[in-house]
mmCIF file of C-alpha atoms and ligand atoms in Angstrom:
data_model
loop_
_atom_site.group_PDB
_atom_site.id
_atom_site.type_symbol
_atom_site.label_atom_id
_atom_site.label_comp_id
_atom_site.label_asym_id
_atom_site.label_seq_id
_atom_site.Cartn_x
_atom_site.Cartn_y
_atom_site.Cartn_z
ATOM 1 C CA MET A 1 132.642 -127.433 -130.895
ATOM 2 C CA GLU A 2 132.543 -123.847 -129.787
ATOM 3 C CA ARG A 3 128.751 -122.488 -128.907
ATOM 4 C CA ILE A 4 127.388 -119.275 -127.675
ATOM 5 C CA THR A 5 127.360 -118.899 -123.726
ATOM 6 C CA MET A 6 125.579 -116.482 -121.418
ATOM 7 C CA GLY A 7 128.767 -114.651 -121.270
ATOM 8 C CA HIS A 8 128.377 -113.802 -125.142
ATOM 9 C CA GLY A 9 125.586 -111.713 -123.969
ATOM 10 C CA ALA A 10 127.150 -109.841 -121.027
ATOM 11 C CA GLY A 11 127.998 -106.640 -122.878
ATOM 12 C CA GLY A 12 131.948 -107.103 -122.151
ATOM 13 C CA THR A 13 134.998 -108.086 -124.113
ATOM 14 C CA LEU A 14 133.350 -111.483 -124.705
ATOM 15 C CA THR A 15 129.947 -109.787 -126.546
ATOM 16 C CA LEU A 16 132.960 -107.611 -128.047
ATOM 17 C CA GLN A 17 134.644 -110.520 -129.630
ATOM 18 C CA LEU A 18 131.573 -112.183 -130.779
ATOM 19 C CA ILE A 19 130.683 -108.860 -132.717
ATOM 20 C CA LYS A 20 134.027 -108.253 -134.360
ATOM 21 C CA ASN A 21 134.951 -111.843 -134.834
ATOM 22 C CA HIS A 22 131.496 -113.024 -136.440
ATOM 23 C CA VAL A 23 128.835 -110.244 -136.988
ATOM 24 C CA LEU A 24 131.278 -107.505 -138.434
ATOM 25 C CA LYS A 25 133.286 -110.247 -140.551
ATOM 26 C CA HIS A 26 129.935 -111.260 -142.551
ATOM 27 C CA LEU A 27 127.722 -108.162 -142.202
ATOM 28 C CA GLY A 28 130.436 -104.991 -142.147
ATOM 29 C CA GLY A 29 131.930 -103.195 -144.740
ATOM 30 C CA SER A 30 129.199 -100.519 -145.517
ATOM 31 C CA SER A 31 130.163 -96.663 -146.520
ATOM 32 C CA PHE A 32 127.466 -95.161 -144.342
ATOM 33 C CA GLU A 33 128.260 -91.825 -142.191
ATOM 34 C CA VAL A 34 128.114 -94.190 -138.883
ATOM 35 C CA PRO A 35 128.483 -97.664 -140.302
ATOM 36 C CA LEU A 36 128.157 -100.802 -138.119
ATOM 37 C CA GLU A 37 131.988 -101.077 -137.661
ATOM 38 C CA ALA A 38 131.964 -97.776 -135.336
ATOM 39 C CA LEU A 39 130.446 -99.914 -132.890
ATOM 40 C CA ASP A 40 128.658 -96.763 -131.626
ATOM 41 C CA ASP A 41 125.492 -96.241 -129.774
ATOM 42 C CA ALA A 42 123.654 -96.289 -133.186
ATOM 43 C CA ALA A 43 124.398 -95.752 -136.931
ATOM 44 C CA VAL A 44 123.773 -92.891 -139.179
ATOM 45 C CA VAL A 45 122.441 -93.645 -142.847
ATOM 46 C CA ASP A 46 121.788 -90.362 -144.925
ATOM 47 C CA GLY A 47 121.555 -88.266 -142.200
ATOM 48 C CA VAL A 48 118.994 -90.210 -140.199
ATOM 49 C CA VAL A 49 119.945 -92.099 -137.022
ATOM 50 C CA PHE A 50 119.376 -95.715 -136.863
ATOM 51 C CA LYS A 51 119.379 -98.327 -134.073
ATOM 52 C CA SER A 52 118.042 -101.588 -133.090
ATOM 53 C CA ASP A 53 118.109 -103.203 -129.580
ATOM 54 C CA GLY A 54 116.792 -106.687 -128.366
ATOM 55 C CA HIS A 55 115.449 -106.667 -125.128
ATOM 56 C CA THR A 56 115.511 -110.334 -123.054
ATOM 57 C CA ILE A 57 115.082 -108.873 -119.182
ATOM 58 C CA LYS A 58 113.830 -111.633 -116.722
ATOM 59 C CA PRO A 59 111.387 -111.015 -114.923
ATOM 60 C CA LEU A 60 109.159 -108.802 -117.378
ATOM 61 C CA PHE A 61 108.124 -106.803 -114.070
ATOM 62 C CA PHE A 62 110.615 -105.472 -111.544
ATOM 63 C CA PRO A 63 111.027 -102.960 -108.826
ATOM 64 C CA GLY A 64 111.307 -99.540 -111.163
ATOM 65 C CA GLY A 65 110.175 -100.801 -114.444
ATOM 66 C CA ASP A 66 108.922 -103.360 -116.904
ATOM 67 C CA ILE A 67 110.439 -104.985 -120.285
ATOM 68 C CA GLY A 68 107.873 -102.210 -122.172
ATOM 69 C CA ARG A 69 109.626 -99.366 -120.307
ATOM 70 C CA LEU A 70 113.132 -100.880 -120.750
ATOM 71 C CA ALA A 71 112.256 -101.765 -124.740
ATOM 72 C CA VAL A 72 111.461 -97.834 -125.330
ATOM 73 C CA SER A 73 113.801 -96.366 -123.162
ATOM 74 C CA GLY A 74 116.878 -98.580 -124.255
ATOM 75 C CA THR A 75 116.094 -97.604 -128.083
ATOM 76 C CA VAL A 76 115.220 -93.872 -127.438
ATOM 77 C CA ASN A 77 118.778 -93.464 -125.482
ATOM 78 C CA ASP A 78 121.021 -95.029 -127.848
ATOM 79 C CA ILE A 79 119.450 -92.387 -130.499
ATOM 80 C CA ALA A 80 120.003 -89.860 -127.889
ATOM 81 C CA MET A 81 123.360 -90.649 -127.342
ATOM 82 C CA LEU A 82 124.497 -89.414 -130.803
ATOM 83 C CA GLY A 83 123.193 -85.989 -129.761
ATOM 84 C CA ALA A 84 119.852 -86.686 -132.471
ATOM 85 C CA GLU A 85 116.365 -86.115 -131.469
ATOM 86 C CA PRO A 86 114.518 -89.423 -131.519
ATOM 87 C CA VAL A 87 111.247 -89.493 -133.568
ATOM 88 C CA ALA A 88 109.948 -93.288 -134.308
ATOM 89 C CA LEU A 89 110.293 -96.659 -132.983
ATOM 90 C CA ALA A 90 109.038 -100.004 -134.320
ATOM 91 C CA ALA A 91 108.417 -103.020 -131.713
ATOM 92 C CA GLY A 92 108.892 -106.624 -132.691
ATOM 93 C CA MET A 93 107.273 -108.762 -129.977
ATOM 94 C CA ILE A 94 108.054 -112.563 -129.584
ATOM 95 C CA LEU A 95 105.478 -113.960 -126.986
ATOM 96 C CA GLU A 96 105.621 -117.156 -125.107
ATOM 97 C CA GLU A 97 102.495 -119.406 -125.396
ATOM 98 C CA GLY A 98 100.897 -118.946 -121.970
ATOM 99 C CA LEU A 99 101.827 -115.432 -121.272
ATOM 100 C CA PRO A 100 98.900 -114.045 -119.512
ATOM 101 C CA LEU A 101 97.100 -111.428 -121.709
ATOM 102 C CA THR A 102 96.920 -108.809 -118.674
ATOM 103 C CA ASP A 103 100.508 -109.044 -118.706
ATOM 104 C CA LEU A 104 100.733 -108.019 -121.914
ATOM 105 C CA GLU A 105 98.363 -105.181 -121.341
ATOM 106 C CA ARG A 106 100.291 -103.703 -118.847
ATOM 107 C CA ILE A 107 103.490 -104.037 -120.784
ATOM 108 C CA LEU A 108 101.658 -102.081 -123.877
ATOM 109 C CA VAL A 109 100.613 -99.469 -121.566
ATOM 110 C CA SER A 110 104.002 -98.886 -120.018
ATOM 111 C CA MET A 111 105.193 -98.868 -123.693
ATOM 112 C CA HIS A 112 103.160 -96.190 -124.676
ATOM 113 C CA GLU A 113 103.436 -94.187 -121.018
ATOM 114 C CA THR A 114 107.340 -93.968 -121.799
ATOM 115 C CA CYS A 115 106.758 -92.838 -125.517
ATOM 116 C CA ARG A 116 104.572 -90.385 -124.240
ATOM 117 C CA GLU A 117 107.324 -89.473 -121.880
ATOM 118 C CA ALA A 118 110.058 -89.674 -124.309
ATOM 119 C CA ASP A 119 107.756 -87.840 -126.808
ATOM 120 C CA VAL A 120 108.242 -90.686 -129.685
ATOM 121 C CA TRP A 121 105.455 -92.860 -131.266
ATOM 122 C CA ILE A 122 105.501 -96.584 -132.230
ATOM 123 C CA ALA A 123 105.092 -96.655 -135.963
ATOM 124 C CA ALA A 124 105.658 -100.108 -136.816
ATOM 125 C CA GLY A 125 106.129 -103.532 -135.404
ATOM 126 C CA ASP A 126 105.499 -107.003 -135.201
ATOM 127 C CA THR A 127 103.939 -109.893 -133.215
ATOM 128 C CA LYS A 128 105.223 -113.852 -132.928
ATOM 129 C CA VAL A 129 104.353 -116.303 -130.828
ATOM 130 C CA VAL A 130 106.713 -119.221 -129.836
ATOM 131 C CA GLU A 131 106.125 -122.565 -127.810
ATOM 132 C CA ARG A 132 105.958 -122.914 -124.269
ATOM 133 C CA GLY A 133 109.679 -122.929 -123.056
ATOM 134 C CA SER A 134 112.485 -120.628 -121.608
ATOM 135 C CA LEU A 135 111.848 -117.394 -123.269
ATOM 136 C CA GLY A 136 110.635 -116.099 -119.765
ATOM 137 C CA GLY A 137 107.092 -114.854 -120.819
ATOM 138 C CA MET A 138 108.206 -112.332 -123.761
ATOM 139 C CA VAL A 139 111.257 -110.510 -125.630
ATOM 140 C CA ILE A 140 110.919 -107.282 -127.561
ATOM 141 C CA ASN A 141 113.006 -105.799 -130.084
ATOM 142 C CA THR A 142 112.803 -102.168 -130.701
ATOM 143 C CA SER A 143 114.207 -100.424 -133.501
ATOM 144 C CA GLY A 144 114.076 -96.767 -133.708
ATOM 145 C CA ILE A 145 115.334 -93.509 -135.760
ATOM 146 C CA GLY A 146 116.233 -90.002 -134.780
ATOM 147 C CA ARG A 147 117.026 -86.676 -136.692
ATOM 148 C CA ARG A 148 119.395 -83.935 -136.398
ATOM 149 C CA CYS A 149 118.005 -81.301 -134.407
ATOM 150 C CA LYS A 150 118.644 -77.373 -133.140
ATOM 151 C CA ALA A 151 120.206 -78.531 -129.829
ATOM 152 C CA LEU A 152 122.829 -80.675 -131.655
ATOM 153 C CA GLU A 153 123.874 -77.845 -133.950
ATOM 154 C CA HIS A 154 123.984 -75.358 -130.911
ATOM 155 C CA ASN A 155 125.880 -78.150 -128.939
ATOM 156 C CA MET A 156 128.646 -78.761 -132.164
ATOM 157 C CA ALA A 157 128.932 -74.830 -132.802
ATOM 158 C CA VAL A 158 129.931 -74.420 -129.078
ATOM 159 C CA VAL A 159 132.372 -77.070 -129.264
ATOM 160 C CA LYS A 160 133.995 -75.511 -132.660
ATOM 161 C CA ARG A 161 134.173 -72.186 -130.625
ATOM 162 C CA PHE A 162 136.720 -73.654 -128.567
ATOM 163 C CA ARG A 163 138.126 -76.504 -130.573
ATOM 164 C CA SER A 164 139.386 -75.371 -134.143
ATOM 165 C CA GLY A 165 139.591 -78.144 -136.309
ATOM 166 C CA PHE A 166 136.503 -80.086 -134.552
ATOM 167 C CA GLY A 167 134.875 -81.569 -137.733
ATOM 168 C CA ALA A 168 132.717 -84.378 -136.360
ATOM 169 C CA LYS A 169 129.160 -83.883 -137.019
ATOM 170 C CA TRP A 170 127.738 -86.240 -134.475
ATOM 171 C CA ILE A 171 128.478 -87.032 -130.788
ATOM 172 C CA LEU A 172 130.532 -90.099 -131.151
ATOM 173 C CA ASP A 173 132.828 -92.410 -129.038
ATOM 174 C CA SER A 174 135.911 -91.530 -130.929
ATOM 175 C CA ASN A 175 135.710 -87.440 -130.144
ATOM 176 C CA LEU A 176 137.297 -87.327 -126.968
ATOM 177 C CA LYS A 177 140.503 -85.277 -126.654
ATOM 178 C CA PRO A 178 143.044 -84.807 -123.864
ATOM 179 C CA GLY A 179 141.622 -82.353 -121.252
ATOM 180 C CA ASP A 180 137.901 -83.423 -121.834
ATOM 181 C CA LYS A 181 136.068 -83.594 -118.455
ATOM 182 C CA ILE A 182 133.907 -86.868 -118.023
ATOM 183 C CA ILE A 183 130.542 -86.589 -116.172
ATOM 184 C CA VAL A 184 128.364 -89.263 -115.128
ATOM 185 C CA SER A 185 124.555 -88.136 -114.478
ATOM 186 C CA GLY A 186 123.931 -89.880 -111.249
ATOM 187 C CA THR A 187 124.750 -93.181 -109.151
ATOM 188 C CA VAL A 188 125.790 -96.181 -111.103
ATOM 189 C CA GLY A 189 124.754 -100.115 -110.669
ATOM 190 C CA ASP A 190 121.250 -99.301 -109.595
ATOM 191 C CA HIS A 191 119.591 -101.370 -112.303
ATOM 192 C CA GLY A 192 121.502 -104.437 -112.090
ATOM 193 C CA ILE A 193 121.421 -104.775 -108.534
ATOM 194 C CA ALA A 194 117.577 -103.934 -108.397
ATOM 195 C CA LEU A 195 117.267 -106.660 -110.805
ATOM 196 C CA LEU A 196 119.560 -109.084 -108.819
ATOM 197 C CA SER A 197 118.077 -108.688 -105.527
ATOM 198 C CA PHE A 198 114.832 -109.014 -106.850
ATOM 199 C CA ARG A 199 115.122 -112.103 -108.919
ATOM 200 C CA GLU A 200 117.206 -113.972 -106.233
ATOM 201 C CA GLY A 201 115.150 -112.649 -103.291
ATOM 202 C CA TYR A 202 118.302 -110.952 -101.519
ATOM 203 C CA GLY A 203 116.830 -108.150 -99.040
ATOM 204 C CA PHE A 204 120.290 -106.383 -98.607
ATOM 205 C CA GLY A 205 118.535 -104.392 -96.064
ATOM 206 C CA TYR A 206 117.804 -101.456 -98.740
ATOM 207 C CA GLU A 207 115.082 -100.751 -101.142
ATOM 208 C CA LEU A 208 116.687 -101.143 -104.700
ATOM 209 C CA LYS A 209 114.989 -99.654 -107.547
ATOM 210 C CA SER A 210 116.043 -99.571 -111.416
ATOM 211 C CA ASP A 211 116.682 -96.466 -113.076
ATOM 212 C CA VAL A 212 115.068 -97.619 -116.183
ATOM 213 C CA ALA A 213 113.915 -94.162 -118.020
ATOM 214 C CA PRO A 214 114.088 -92.093 -121.627
ATOM 215 C CA LEU A 215 117.247 -89.660 -121.259
ATOM 216 C CA ASN A 216 116.400 -87.769 -124.401
ATOM 217 C CA GLY A 217 114.780 -84.656 -122.760
ATOM 218 C CA LEU A 218 118.002 -84.325 -120.583
ATOM 219 C CA THR A 219 120.340 -84.787 -123.467
ATOM 220 C CA LEU A 220 118.419 -82.093 -125.573
ATOM 221 C CA LYS A 221 118.398 -79.670 -122.838
ATOM 222 C CA LEU A 222 122.230 -79.767 -122.181
ATOM 223 C CA MET A 223 123.055 -79.402 -125.984
ATOM 224 C CA GLY A 224 120.607 -77.116 -126.205
ATOM 225 C CA GLU A 225 121.350 -74.729 -123.069
ATOM 226 C CA VAL A 226 124.789 -75.394 -122.687
ATOM 227 C CA GLY A 227 126.612 -77.020 -125.398
ATOM 228 C CA GLY A 228 130.070 -78.414 -125.625
ATOM 229 C CA ILE A 229 129.436 -82.199 -125.560
ATOM 230 C CA VAL A 230 131.619 -84.238 -127.451
ATOM 231 C CA ALA A 231 130.987 -87.706 -126.451
ATOM 232 C CA MET A 232 127.659 -89.460 -124.563
ATOM 233 C CA LYS A 233 127.028 -93.013 -123.539
ATOM 234 C CA ASP A 234 124.368 -94.835 -121.499
ATOM 235 C CA PRO A 235 126.377 -97.134 -119.629
ATOM 236 C CA THR A 236 124.311 -100.243 -119.961
ATOM 237 C CA ARG A 237 125.354 -103.910 -120.083
ATOM 238 C CA GLY A 238 129.062 -104.006 -118.649
ATOM 239 C CA GLY A 239 128.706 -100.685 -116.926
ATOM 240 C CA LEU A 240 130.722 -97.571 -116.624
ATOM 241 C CA ALA A 241 134.081 -99.855 -117.106
ATOM 242 C CA THR A 242 132.986 -100.878 -120.172
ATOM 243 C CA SER A 243 131.649 -97.302 -121.582
ATOM 244 C CA LEU A 244 134.908 -95.593 -120.629
ATOM 245 C CA ASN A 245 137.096 -98.299 -122.185
ATOM 246 C CA GLU A 246 135.354 -97.953 -125.355
ATOM 247 C CA TRP A 247 135.608 -94.604 -125.442
ATOM 248 C CA ALA A 248 139.740 -94.774 -124.374
ATOM 249 C CA GLU A 249 140.284 -97.257 -127.524
ATOM 250 C CA LYS A 250 138.210 -95.497 -130.039
ATOM 251 C CA SER A 251 139.191 -91.855 -129.110
ATOM 252 C CA ARG A 252 143.039 -92.905 -128.320
ATOM 253 C CA VAL A 253 143.475 -91.236 -125.105
ATOM 254 C CA GLY A 254 143.997 -92.467 -121.654
ATOM 255 C CA ILE A 255 141.285 -91.735 -119.051
ATOM 256 C CA LEU A 256 141.958 -90.906 -115.526
ATOM 257 C CA VAL A 257 138.740 -91.560 -113.122
ATOM 258 C CA ASP A 258 138.378 -90.519 -109.308
ATOM 259 C CA GLU A 259 136.744 -93.484 -107.824
ATOM 260 C CA GLU A 260 135.543 -91.411 -105.171
ATOM 261 C CA ALA A 261 133.955 -89.121 -107.037
ATOM 262 C CA ILE A 262 131.683 -91.878 -108.902
ATOM 263 C CA PRO A 263 128.079 -91.831 -106.931
ATOM 264 C CA VAL A 264 127.134 -95.286 -105.708
ATOM 265 C CA ARG A 265 123.959 -95.946 -103.409
ATOM 266 C CA GLU A 266 124.666 -97.410 -100.180
ATOM 267 C CA GLY A 267 122.478 -100.357 -100.937
ATOM 268 C CA VAL A 268 124.071 -100.971 -104.304
ATOM 269 C CA LYS A 269 127.347 -100.339 -102.233
ATOM 270 C CA ALA A 270 126.687 -102.932 -99.667
ATOM 271 C CA ALA A 271 125.316 -105.252 -101.896
ATOM 272 C CA CYS A 272 128.241 -105.268 -104.269
ATOM 273 C CA GLU A 273 130.686 -105.756 -101.231
ATOM 274 C CA MET A 274 128.752 -109.051 -100.329
ATOM 275 C CA LEU A 275 128.592 -110.587 -103.712
ATOM 276 C CA GLY A 276 131.914 -109.462 -104.669
ATOM 277 C CA ILE A 277 131.361 -107.435 -107.621
ATOM 278 C CA ASP A 278 132.123 -104.401 -108.975
ATOM 279 C CA PRO A 279 129.421 -101.491 -109.283
ATOM 280 C CA LEU A 280 131.412 -100.081 -112.138
ATOM 281 C CA GLU A 281 130.880 -103.230 -114.281
ATOM 282 C CA ILE A 282 127.048 -103.223 -113.471
ATOM 283 C CA GLY A 283 124.441 -102.027 -116.292
ATOM 284 C CA ASN A 284 122.387 -98.999 -115.876
ATOM 285 C CA GLU A 285 119.289 -97.929 -117.823
ATOM 286 C CA GLY A 286 118.891 -94.451 -117.164
ATOM 287 C CA LYS A 287 122.239 -92.750 -116.733
ATOM 288 C CA VAL A 288 124.629 -91.016 -119.084
ATOM 289 C CA VAL A 289 128.213 -90.482 -119.157
ATOM 290 C CA ILE A 290 129.281 -87.426 -121.066
ATOM 291 C CA GLY A 291 132.521 -86.335 -122.521
ATOM 292 C CA VAL A 292 132.568 -82.199 -122.564
ATOM 293 C CA ILE A 293 135.368 -79.614 -123.449
ATOM 294 C CA PRO A 294 136.760 -78.445 -120.093
ATOM 295 C CA GLU A 295 135.419 -75.059 -120.900
ATOM 296 C CA LYS A 296 131.680 -75.982 -120.637
ATOM 297 C CA ALA A 297 132.217 -78.921 -117.947
ATOM 298 C CA GLU A 298 131.090 -76.794 -114.878
ATOM 299 C CA GLU A 299 128.263 -75.293 -116.871
ATOM 300 C CA VAL A 300 126.759 -78.689 -118.099
ATOM 301 C CA LEU A 301 127.245 -79.938 -114.442
ATOM 302 C CA LYS A 302 124.961 -77.575 -113.338
ATOM 303 C CA THR A 303 122.464 -77.833 -115.628
ATOM 304 C CA LEU A 304 122.425 -81.722 -115.136
ATOM 305 C CA ARG A 305 122.031 -80.856 -111.449
ATOM 306 C CA SER A 306 118.823 -78.803 -112.171
ATOM 307 C CA HIS A 307 117.298 -81.919 -113.696
ATOM 308 C CA PRO A 308 115.377 -84.388 -111.914
ATOM 309 C CA GLN A 309 117.455 -87.253 -113.694
ATOM 310 C CA GLY A 310 120.788 -85.873 -113.291
ATOM 311 C CA ARG A 311 120.568 -84.250 -109.580
ATOM 312 C CA GLU A 312 123.628 -86.657 -108.342
ATOM 313 C CA ALA A 313 125.578 -85.650 -111.175
ATOM 314 C CA GLN A 314 129.470 -85.450 -110.791
ATOM 315 C CA ILE A 315 132.479 -85.005 -112.566
ATOM 316 C CA ILE A 316 134.699 -87.985 -112.083
ATOM 317 C CA GLY A 317 137.525 -87.588 -114.642
ATOM 318 C CA GLU A 318 139.060 -86.754 -117.566
ATOM 319 C CA ALA A 319 140.713 -87.745 -120.650
ATOM 320 C CA THR A 320 144.423 -87.424 -120.411
ATOM 321 C CA SER A 321 147.755 -88.321 -122.873
ATOM 322 C CA ARG A 322 149.664 -89.040 -120.046
ATOM 323 C CA HIS A 323 148.832 -92.869 -120.161
ATOM 324 C CA GLN A 324 146.647 -95.218 -122.107
ATOM 325 C CA GLY A 325 143.287 -97.302 -120.976
ATOM 326 C CA VAL A 326 141.291 -96.252 -117.986
ATOM 327 C CA ILE A 327 142.932 -95.352 -114.877
ATOM 328 C CA LEU A 328 141.054 -95.191 -111.539
ATOM 329 C CA GLN A 329 142.525 -93.041 -108.917
ATOM 330 C CA THR A 330 141.632 -95.505 -105.757
ATOM 331 C CA GLN A 331 140.216 -94.204 -102.376
ATOM 332 C CA ILE A 332 142.852 -95.182 -100.778
ATOM 333 C CA GLY A 333 145.505 -93.129 -102.864
ATOM 334 C CA GLY A 334 146.791 -95.458 -105.318
ATOM 335 C CA ARG A 335 146.029 -95.997 -108.963
ATOM 336 C CA ARG A 336 144.694 -98.994 -110.645
ATOM 337 C CA PRO A 337 143.996 -99.881 -114.488
ATOM 338 C CA LEU A 338 140.283 -100.246 -115.106
ATOM 339 C CA PRO A 339 140.176 -103.210 -117.843
ATOM 340 C CA PRO A 340 136.942 -103.728 -119.780
ATOM 341 C CA PRO A 341 135.306 -106.546 -118.107
ATOM 342 C CA LEU A 342 134.728 -109.909 -119.553
ATOM 343 C CA GLY A 343 131.186 -109.062 -119.050
ATOM 344 C CA ASP A 344 128.364 -107.724 -116.805
ATOM 345 C CA PRO A 345 128.200 -110.103 -113.869
ATOM 346 C CA ILE A 346 124.434 -110.216 -113.909
ATOM 347 C CA PRO A 347 122.995 -111.924 -116.650
ATOM 348 C CA ARG A 348 119.689 -110.783 -118.561
ATOM 349 C CA ILE A 349 119.421 -107.157 -117.059
ATOM 350 C CA CYS A 350 118.137 -105.845 -120.313
HETATM 351 MG MG1 MG B 401 124.243 -97.360 -125.360
#
């Protein structure tokens, strides 16, 4: 008998198979503007961006954040990735018997602070309690809605000025064209490695911290002040490798990435080498990958670097028609495919 494995939750090809072969088979079929089948960061229903996200991180508190900050940021970011302005969230909290009330209080304070940072409110919610067991304290499901905004209209007008015939209304995984530049807003792998080293007690000799943060201030600034962005994605579970492969598949382009240009912190690099894992497959919670028309790439990069969340941003590659899938130009001068990983090598990080 086939059963659910941890790999099904790791955000790679196993998760995708689970969604395609089971979830979409039964729950797909709507005619919404951006439906479930698009498997984009969020859906669009009657002009409203709509998203739901479960957060099962273990432990509840970790260097750089906690499950409350994560639950708000995760949903805010997915809404922001379509180019929308997040407006309101709903939070369903499942609490485990025995959870200290002081821990719950700390998490609620953190949720409130993160909401203020992202300029959203929690407008609805639910609390349930389950018996003492393996939940790890609590899990939070957040849903949210977002709306079109001036920054998005400006962004799309800039794209249309340079790309005649561009008809997309939202920033989608399927919008890339050959020549578009790929930018990452900062170092990759921080969140997953910080979690792993904290959880397992690895020292690695570096201070590692999660990057968990709401990114909507940054994305609205880039769209409103510069524009020309066609695709955005927060490289969460499965990391940059998963995000780029999703883009290549849905946009039907190849993506060529310069390995040396991808920013990775020394501590993350050292930890990955020691553990034999690839930082490009590790989840991030405060980074955005951006696909931008070539005419605006330098300006987007400059504006990113002027923002505290984008200081270490880099152009890491471009979309191309010369090959399919994602190809990595390696540091030693060769080229190798960067396939979508089976799953994130680190479980329960989001
Ligand atoms: Mg996402």
